[in-house]
Amino acid sequence: GSPKSGKREPRYEMRVLVVNAGSSTLKLSVLDGDVLVQSESFPLSIKDECPVLPDEEAVREFLSGLGNLPKERYGTSHGNPWGIDACGHRVVHGGLIFNGPAVIDEQKRKEIVGLTALAPLHQQASLRGLALTSNLMPGIPEVACFDTAFHLSMPEISYTYALPESWRSRWPLRKFGFHGLSHSWAADQALRLTGLSPSSARVITCHLGAGSSLAAVKGGNSIDTTMGFTPLDGLVMSTRSGSVDPGLLLWLLQQEGISPEAIAQGLEHESGLLGLSGSGDTRQVIEAEAGGDRRAHLALGVYVHRLQSAIASMAASLGGTDLLVFTGGVGEGSPEVRSRACENLAFMGIEIDETANLAALGDTEITGAASMVRIFVIESREDLQIARQTRAALGS
């Protein structure tokens, strides 16, 4: 028989509230499909070594800006007036349990709590974000998206530490890697822009911000990264040391007047660019160097030296490089850092177009004329990656 006639029901993209709780900020974003409706960042304070998130009223005020919505369109079954269909949360550490996004239930919440010791501040912030939205919108589907999940594809030779077997069998002492949501987005977006095959293209992604890491991506998977068991490893960062000789730390522990807590505080909050120059803000350090500040000059030199070495290391893991991608607050916002990072890398076929580099805004190619490696600046869209993973986990 002939198909039934009648009015066709409109199809709408799922409206997702993305909750990105970091160590110093909580960023809320609302996305209709891939369209960002609105977003806002809230500074987080720390009390008794725990992050303090904004209260429900502040979040209600943020959501009130969404305006009135047709009742038939969004989330009416969950009874929230903002039409939120689902909530996607960035969770830093998924350990060996979570290799992709997970719909939250009581068991999974307990498993996330059980991983808190691996990333205390970040994990507590994520858990408090979960509690906040659960209280505000009870019954709404919630999905956890993990920064470590992307790196669980690393081969054994990349993630294994050469430590006693008795230690490794007792504890999960391995390289986990972080910033996975950002690395996966940046690599995928650069591949979309170039049309290169994801199965064969060799991509180095540079997430540079207050926290920084590199990833080597091949076949759409992470095969190496600079951060390790914790986010302290690897590159020089805003206030974090990056890689330090473990023997140096053992020596410090034997000295009078310094405790393990003081060492942890120093490595996490008083090192990096801040420890070398007096400022953890890359823009201020560059400005100070231009004014003749010797400490700033040294800080940038150490920062760039470690970054260049890490790029070469990721290239070795990949067996070559087809794409070099910069993302994150510094990666997107600092032409100076991008330019210096590419200095001395001509032997790898890397040459930047300085004119394009200075003008780069959003997703931009900055490849030099003689470069054998294509170079891109990619806008960090963890919010979009989380929203997409949330919809996928819920089967939408």
Short mmCIF file of C-alpha atoms in Angstrom, two decimals:
data_model
loop_
_atom_site.label_atom_id
_atom_site.label_comp_id
_atom_site.label_asym_id
_atom_site.label_seq_id
_atom_site.Cartn_x
_atom_site.Cartn_y
_atom_site.Cartn_z
CA GLY A 1 0.00 0.00 0.00
CA SER A 2 0.92 3.63 -0.27
CA PRO A 3 2.76 5.31 2.60
CA LYS A 4 0.63 7.09 5.17
CA SER A 5 0.34 10.79 4.73
CA GLY A 6 0.42 13.24 7.59
CA LYS A 7 2.50 15.80 9.36
CA ARG A 8 6.08 14.69 9.91
CA GLU A 9 7.45 15.18 13.40
CA PRO A 10 10.48 17.50 13.42
CA ARG A 11 13.79 15.99 14.49
CA TYR A 12 15.92 17.88 16.94
CA GLU A 13 19.49 17.44 18.08
CA MET A 14 19.99 16.52 21.70
CA ARG A 15 20.62 19.58 23.90
CA VAL A 16 23.64 18.79 26.08
CA LEU A 17 24.96 20.67 29.07
CA VAL A 18 28.73 20.15 29.10
CA VAL A 19 30.42 20.44 32.48
CA ASN A 20 34.19 20.86 32.22
CA ALA A 21 35.60 20.99 35.74
CA GLY A 22 39.33 21.70 35.85
CA SER A 23 41.66 22.44 38.72
CA SER A 24 41.00 26.21 38.63
CA THR A 25 37.83 26.78 36.58
CA LEU A 26 34.43 25.26 35.90
CA LYS A 27 33.29 25.82 32.32
CA LEU A 28 29.64 25.26 31.44
CA SER A 29 28.55 25.01 27.81
CA VAL A 30 25.17 24.28 26.25
CA LEU A 31 25.17 22.74 22.78
CA ASP A 32 22.27 22.05 20.43
CA GLY A 33 23.88 19.42 18.27
CA ASP A 34 27.18 21.03 17.25
CA VAL A 35 25.90 24.58 17.82
CA LEU A 36 27.21 26.30 20.94
CA VAL A 37 24.25 28.13 22.47
CA GLN A 38 26.08 29.71 25.38
CA SER A 39 28.98 29.14 27.74
CA GLU A 40 30.52 30.62 30.84
CA SER A 41 33.57 29.97 33.02
CA PHE A 42 33.45 30.12 36.80
CA PRO A 43 36.67 30.42 38.84
CA LEU A 44 37.14 27.65 41.39
CA SER A 45 38.56 28.23 44.83
CA ILE A 46 40.30 25.59 46.94
CA LYS A 47 39.32 24.98 50.56
CA ASP A 48 40.93 22.26 52.69
CA GLU A 49 42.55 20.85 49.52
CA CYS A 50 39.13 20.46 47.87
CA PRO A 51 37.71 22.46 44.93
CA VAL A 52 34.73 24.70 45.71
CA LEU A 53 32.28 24.86 42.79
CA PRO A 54 29.65 27.56 42.24
CA ASP A 55 26.34 26.85 43.96
CA GLU A 56 23.15 25.70 42.26
CA GLU A 57 21.81 29.24 42.10
CA ALA A 58 24.76 30.40 39.98
CA VAL A 59 24.18 27.52 37.57
CA ARG A 60 20.44 28.25 37.47
CA GLU A 61 21.23 31.85 36.57
CA PHE A 62 23.53 30.68 33.75
CA LEU A 63 20.85 28.34 32.41
CA SER A 64 18.14 30.99 32.68
CA GLY A 65 19.76 32.75 29.74
CA LEU A 66 18.59 29.94 27.45
CA GLY A 67 15.12 31.47 27.28
CA ASN A 68 11.78 29.78 26.72
CA LEU A 69 11.64 26.65 24.61
CA PRO A 70 8.84 24.79 22.82
CA LYS A 71 7.61 22.11 25.23
CA GLU A 72 7.66 19.44 22.55
CA ARG A 73 11.32 20.01 21.77
CA TYR A 74 13.59 19.41 24.71
CA GLY A 75 13.92 17.30 27.83
CA THR A 76 10.36 17.63 29.07
CA SER A 77 10.47 14.12 30.48
CA HIS A 78 13.18 15.30 32.87
CA GLY A 79 11.12 18.24 34.04
CA ASN A 80 13.79 20.93 33.69
CA PRO A 81 12.71 24.29 32.29
CA TRP A 82 15.95 24.75 30.31
CA GLY A 83 15.32 21.83 27.96
CA ILE A 84 18.55 20.01 28.85
CA ASP A 85 18.33 16.47 27.47
CA ALA A 86 21.62 15.15 28.85
CA CYS A 87 24.70 16.24 30.71
CA GLY A 88 28.27 15.42 29.63
CA HIS A 89 31.05 15.68 32.18
CA ARG A 90 34.79 15.88 31.60
CA VAL A 91 36.47 13.49 34.04
CA VAL A 92 40.25 13.58 34.06
CA HIS A 93 41.05 10.06 35.22
CA GLY A 94 39.37 6.86 34.09
CA GLY A 95 42.22 4.58 35.15
CA LEU A 96 42.17 1.19 33.45
CA ILE A 97 38.40 0.91 33.92
CA PHE A 98 37.04 3.40 31.39
CA ASN A 99 38.22 3.23 27.78
CA GLY A 100 35.42 5.45 26.48
CA PRO A 101 32.44 7.54 27.60
CA ALA A 102 30.23 5.95 30.23
CA VAL A 103 26.60 6.55 31.21
CA ILE A 104 26.68 7.28 34.93
CA ASP A 105 24.96 5.01 37.43
CA GLU A 106 25.77 4.39 41.09
CA GLN A 107 28.35 1.71 40.29
CA LYS A 108 30.21 3.89 37.80
CA ARG A 109 30.08 6.82 40.20
CA LYS A 110 31.73 4.65 42.86
CA GLU A 111 34.40 3.55 40.37
CA ILE A 112 35.19 7.20 39.56
CA VAL A 113 35.42 7.94 43.29
CA GLY A 114 37.82 5.00 43.63
CA LEU A 115 40.21 6.66 41.15
CA THR A 116 40.42 9.91 43.12
CA ALA A 117 43.85 9.12 44.58
CA LEU A 118 45.33 9.14 41.05
CA ALA A 119 44.27 12.77 40.41
CA PRO A 120 42.88 14.18 43.68
CA LEU A 121 42.06 17.76 42.76
CA HIS A 122 40.76 17.14 39.25
CA GLN A 123 38.73 14.07 40.21
CA GLN A 124 37.09 15.81 43.15
CA ALA A 125 36.15 18.72 40.89
CA SER A 126 34.52 16.32 38.41
CA LEU A 127 32.65 14.47 41.15
CA ARG A 128 31.35 17.72 42.59
CA GLY A 129 30.24 18.76 39.13
CA LEU A 130 28.34 15.47 38.83
CA ALA A 131 26.69 16.04 42.21
CA LEU A 132 25.76 19.59 41.22
CA THR A 133 23.91 18.63 38.05
CA SER A 134 22.35 15.54 39.63
CA ASN A 135 20.81 17.71 42.35
CA LEU A 136 19.77 20.41 39.89
CA MET A 137 18.26 18.06 37.28
CA PRO A 138 17.46 14.72 38.95
CA GLY A 139 16.82 11.92 36.49
CA ILE A 140 18.64 13.52 33.56
CA PRO A 141 21.01 11.11 31.74
CA GLU A 142 24.62 11.91 32.62
CA VAL A 143 27.72 10.75 30.78
CA ALA A 144 31.34 10.84 31.93
CA CYS A 145 33.96 11.51 29.23
CA PHE A 146 37.50 10.66 30.28
CA ASP A 147 40.76 12.43 29.41
CA THR A 148 42.78 9.27 29.95
CA ALA A 149 40.59 7.03 27.75
CA PHE A 150 42.13 8.19 24.46
CA HIS A 151 45.59 7.07 25.59
CA LEU A 152 44.61 3.53 26.62
CA SER A 153 45.35 2.58 23.00
CA MET A 154 49.09 3.15 23.56
CA PRO A 155 51.25 0.07 22.95
CA GLU A 156 52.85 -1.62 25.93
CA ILE A 157 56.31 -0.28 25.07
CA SER A 158 54.96 3.29 25.34
CA TYR A 159 53.13 3.03 28.65
CA THR A 160 55.37 0.66 30.64
CA TYR A 161 57.78 1.98 33.28
CA ALA A 162 60.94 -0.04 33.95
CA LEU A 163 60.06 -0.64 37.60
CA PRO A 164 60.17 -3.76 39.78
CA GLU A 165 57.53 -6.30 38.81
CA SER A 166 56.34 -6.53 42.42
CA TRP A 167 55.47 -2.81 42.30
CA ARG A 168 53.78 -2.98 38.90
CA SER A 169 51.66 -5.99 39.90
CA ARG A 170 50.52 -4.27 43.10
CA TRP A 171 49.74 -0.80 41.72
CA PRO A 172 48.76 0.57 38.27
CA LEU A 173 52.21 2.09 37.72
CA ARG A 174 52.10 3.02 34.07
CA LYS A 175 51.83 6.02 31.79
CA PHE A 176 48.19 7.10 31.54
CA GLY A 177 48.42 10.38 29.64
CA PHE A 178 45.93 13.24 29.85
CA HIS A 179 44.24 15.93 27.71
CA GLY A 180 42.84 13.07 25.63
CA LEU A 181 39.62 14.90 24.73
CA SER A 182 41.63 17.82 23.34
CA HIS A 183 44.20 15.65 21.54
CA SER A 184 41.55 13.49 19.87
CA TRP A 185 39.55 16.54 18.73
CA ALA A 186 42.63 18.35 17.37
CA ALA A 187 43.88 15.31 15.47
CA ASP A 188 40.45 14.52 13.99
CA GLN A 189 39.81 18.12 12.97
CA ALA A 190 43.21 18.50 11.27
CA LEU A 191 42.62 15.27 9.37
CA ARG A 192 39.19 16.51 8.26
CA LEU A 193 40.73 19.73 6.98
CA THR A 194 43.47 17.98 5.01
CA GLY A 195 41.58 14.96 3.76
CA LEU A 196 44.49 12.73 4.78
CA SER A 197 43.64 9.16 5.64
CA PRO A 198 43.14 8.69 9.42
CA SER A 199 44.37 5.12 9.08
CA SER A 200 47.85 6.11 7.88
CA ALA A 201 48.45 9.81 8.72
CA ARG A 202 51.02 10.48 11.44
CA VAL A 203 49.88 13.38 13.62
CA ILE A 204 51.61 15.20 16.49
CA THR A 205 49.16 17.21 18.59
CA CYS A 206 50.49 19.91 20.92
CA HIS A 207 48.03 20.87 23.66
CA LEU A 208 49.71 23.92 25.19
CA GLY A 209 48.06 25.77 28.05
CA ALA A 210 48.41 26.06 31.81
CA GLY A 211 48.86 22.30 31.60
CA SER A 212 50.58 21.04 28.46
CA SER A 213 51.18 17.74 26.72
CA LEU A 214 51.93 16.26 23.32
CA ALA A 215 50.45 13.17 21.73
CA ALA A 216 51.53 10.98 18.83
CA VAL A 217 48.42 9.88 16.92
CA LYS A 218 48.28 7.21 14.22
CA GLY A 219 45.31 5.28 12.94
CA GLY A 220 43.15 7.61 15.00
CA ASN A 221 44.77 6.25 18.17
CA SER A 222 47.25 7.65 20.66
CA ILE A 223 50.48 5.69 20.50
CA ASP A 224 52.57 7.93 22.77
CA THR A 225 52.20 11.03 24.94
CA THR A 226 54.35 13.20 27.19
CA MET A 227 52.33 13.13 30.42
CA GLY A 228 52.70 10.00 32.47
CA PHE A 229 51.27 8.47 35.64
CA THR A 230 50.30 12.01 36.65
CA PRO A 231 49.84 15.32 34.80
CA LEU A 232 53.16 16.51 36.27
CA ASP A 233 55.29 14.66 33.73
CA GLY A 234 56.64 15.88 30.41
CA LEU A 235 56.71 19.50 29.24
CA VAL A 236 57.47 22.61 31.27
CA MET A 237 54.07 24.13 32.10
CA SER A 238 52.66 27.26 33.69
CA THR A 239 53.28 26.24 37.32
CA ARG A 240 54.20 22.54 36.94
CA SER A 241 57.77 21.35 36.60
CA GLY A 242 57.38 18.75 33.89
CA SER A 243 59.89 15.88 33.88
CA VAL A 244 62.41 15.96 36.74
CA ASP A 245 65.13 13.43 37.62
CA PRO A 246 63.51 11.15 40.26
CA GLY A 247 66.89 11.01 41.96
CA LEU A 248 66.64 14.76 42.55
CA LEU A 249 63.33 14.26 44.34
CA LEU A 250 64.78 11.44 46.46
CA TRP A 251 67.67 13.74 47.38
CA LEU A 252 65.21 16.50 48.39
CA LEU A 253 63.31 14.07 50.62
CA GLN A 254 66.51 13.46 52.57
CA GLN A 255 67.07 17.15 53.30
CA GLU A 256 65.94 18.80 56.51
CA GLY A 257 63.18 21.38 56.40
CA ILE A 258 61.30 20.05 53.38
CA SER A 259 58.39 17.62 53.58
CA PRO A 260 56.75 15.46 50.91
CA GLU A 261 53.78 17.86 51.05
CA ALA A 262 56.06 20.85 50.41
CA ILE A 263 57.68 19.04 47.47
CA ALA A 264 54.26 18.25 46.00
CA GLN A 265 53.19 21.88 46.41
CA GLY A 266 56.40 23.11 44.79
CA LEU A 267 56.21 20.75 41.80
CA GLU A 268 52.53 21.42 41.13
CA HIS A 269 52.07 25.10 41.93
CA GLU A 270 55.46 26.87 42.19
CA SER A 271 57.51 25.45 39.31
CA GLY A 272 57.39 25.72 35.52
CA LEU A 273 57.39 29.20 34.00
CA LEU A 274 56.39 30.65 37.37
CA GLY A 275 59.37 29.10 39.15
CA LEU A 276 61.81 30.24 36.47
CA SER A 277 60.50 33.73 35.70
CA GLY A 278 58.11 34.77 38.45
CA SER A 279 55.04 34.51 36.18
CA GLY A 280 53.12 31.50 34.93
CA ASP A 281 51.44 33.53 32.18
CA THR A 282 53.22 32.95 28.86
CA ARG A 283 52.17 36.38 27.58
CA GLN A 284 53.75 38.13 30.55
CA VAL A 285 56.93 36.07 30.22
CA ILE A 286 57.27 36.96 26.51
CA GLU A 287 56.66 40.63 27.31
CA ALA A 288 59.24 40.57 30.11
CA GLU A 289 61.82 38.94 27.84
CA ALA A 290 61.27 41.68 25.24
CA GLY A 291 62.05 44.18 27.98
CA GLY A 292 65.39 42.52 28.68
CA ASP A 293 64.41 40.35 31.65
CA ARG A 294 67.06 37.62 31.96
CA ARG A 295 64.85 35.27 34.01
CA ALA A 296 62.11 35.45 31.39
CA HIS A 297 64.65 34.73 28.64
CA LEU A 298 65.86 31.62 30.49
CA ALA A 299 62.30 30.48 31.21
CA LEU A 300 61.28 30.65 27.56
CA GLY A 301 64.49 28.97 26.51
CA VAL A 302 63.88 26.02 28.85
CA TYR A 303 60.21 25.87 27.84
CA VAL A 304 60.96 25.80 24.10
CA HIS A 305 63.90 23.40 24.45
CA ARG A 306 61.70 20.85 26.22
CA LEU A 307 58.90 21.38 23.68
CA GLN A 308 61.17 20.88 20.66
CA SER A 309 62.70 17.75 22.19
CA ALA A 310 59.24 16.33 22.83
CA ILE A 311 58.08 17.01 19.26
CA ALA A 312 61.10 15.10 17.97
CA SER A 313 60.37 12.28 20.42
CA MET A 314 56.77 11.97 19.25
CA ALA A 315 57.99 11.90 15.63
CA ALA A 316 60.31 9.03 16.50
CA SER A 317 57.38 7.10 18.00
CA LEU A 318 55.40 7.66 14.79
CA GLY A 319 58.28 6.92 12.42
CA GLY A 320 57.83 10.36 10.83
CA THR A 321 55.29 13.16 10.77
CA ASP A 322 52.60 14.27 8.35
CA LEU A 323 50.77 16.81 10.54
CA LEU A 324 51.85 19.05 13.42
CA VAL A 325 48.92 20.59 15.30
CA PHE A 326 48.85 23.34 17.94
CA THR A 327 45.84 23.72 20.26
CA GLY A 328 45.00 24.89 23.79
CA GLY A 329 45.15 28.42 25.17
CA VAL A 330 48.85 28.94 24.43
CA GLY A 331 48.92 26.73 21.34
CA GLU A 332 46.13 28.80 19.77
CA GLY A 333 46.95 32.19 21.22
CA SER A 334 50.72 32.55 21.00
CA PRO A 335 52.32 32.95 17.54
CA GLU A 336 55.64 33.45 19.36
CA VAL A 337 55.50 30.03 21.02
CA ARG A 338 54.48 28.33 17.76
CA SER A 339 57.29 30.03 15.86
CA ARG A 340 59.93 29.14 18.44
CA ALA A 341 58.65 25.57 18.69
CA CYS A 342 59.29 25.09 14.97
CA GLU A 343 62.81 26.56 15.08
CA ASN A 344 65.57 23.95 14.73
CA LEU A 345 63.07 21.40 13.36
CA ALA A 346 63.94 21.87 9.68
CA PHE A 347 65.70 18.49 9.83
CA MET A 348 62.20 17.00 10.35
CA GLY A 349 60.83 18.88 7.34
CA ILE A 350 59.04 21.43 9.54
CA GLU A 351 58.88 25.04 8.39
CA ILE A 352 56.28 27.57 9.51
CA ASP A 353 54.76 30.38 7.41
CA GLU A 354 55.37 33.36 9.69
CA THR A 355 52.78 35.59 8.01
CA ALA A 356 50.05 32.96 8.35
CA ASN A 357 51.24 32.19 11.86
CA LEU A 358 50.85 35.81 13.01
CA ALA A 359 47.36 36.04 11.49
CA ALA A 360 46.11 32.62 12.65
CA LEU A 361 42.61 32.68 14.12
CA GLY A 362 40.45 29.61 14.63
CA ASP A 363 41.31 26.56 12.52
CA THR A 364 44.18 27.79 10.33
CA GLU A 365 46.97 26.22 8.29
CA ILE A 366 50.38 27.83 8.90
CA THR A 367 52.54 25.56 6.75
CA GLY A 368 55.65 27.11 5.21
CA ALA A 369 56.34 26.84 1.47
CA ALA A 370 59.23 24.38 1.89
CA SER A 371 57.69 22.37 4.72
CA MET A 372 57.21 18.64 4.22
CA VAL A 373 54.97 18.55 7.30
CA ARG A 374 51.63 20.38 7.27
CA ILE A 375 51.18 22.62 10.32
CA PHE A 376 47.84 23.72 11.78
CA VAL A 377 46.36 25.76 14.58
CA ILE A 378 43.15 24.07 15.73
CA GLU A 379 40.65 25.65 18.08
CA SER A 380 40.26 23.50 21.19
CA ARG A 381 36.69 22.19 21.35
CA GLU A 382 36.57 19.84 24.31
CA ASP A 383 32.95 20.93 24.73
CA LEU A 384 32.01 19.65 21.29
CA GLN A 385 33.95 16.43 21.77
CA ILE A 386 32.20 15.81 25.10
CA ALA A 387 28.77 16.57 23.61
CA ARG A 388 29.39 14.16 20.73
CA GLN A 389 30.62 11.43 23.07
CA THR A 390 27.58 12.01 25.29
CA ARG A 391 25.17 11.57 22.40
CA ALA A 392 27.04 8.48 21.20
CA ALA A 393 26.98 6.90 24.67
CA LEU A 394 23.22 7.48 24.88
CA GLY A 395 22.64 6.07 21.42
CA SER A 396 21.40 9.34 19.97
#
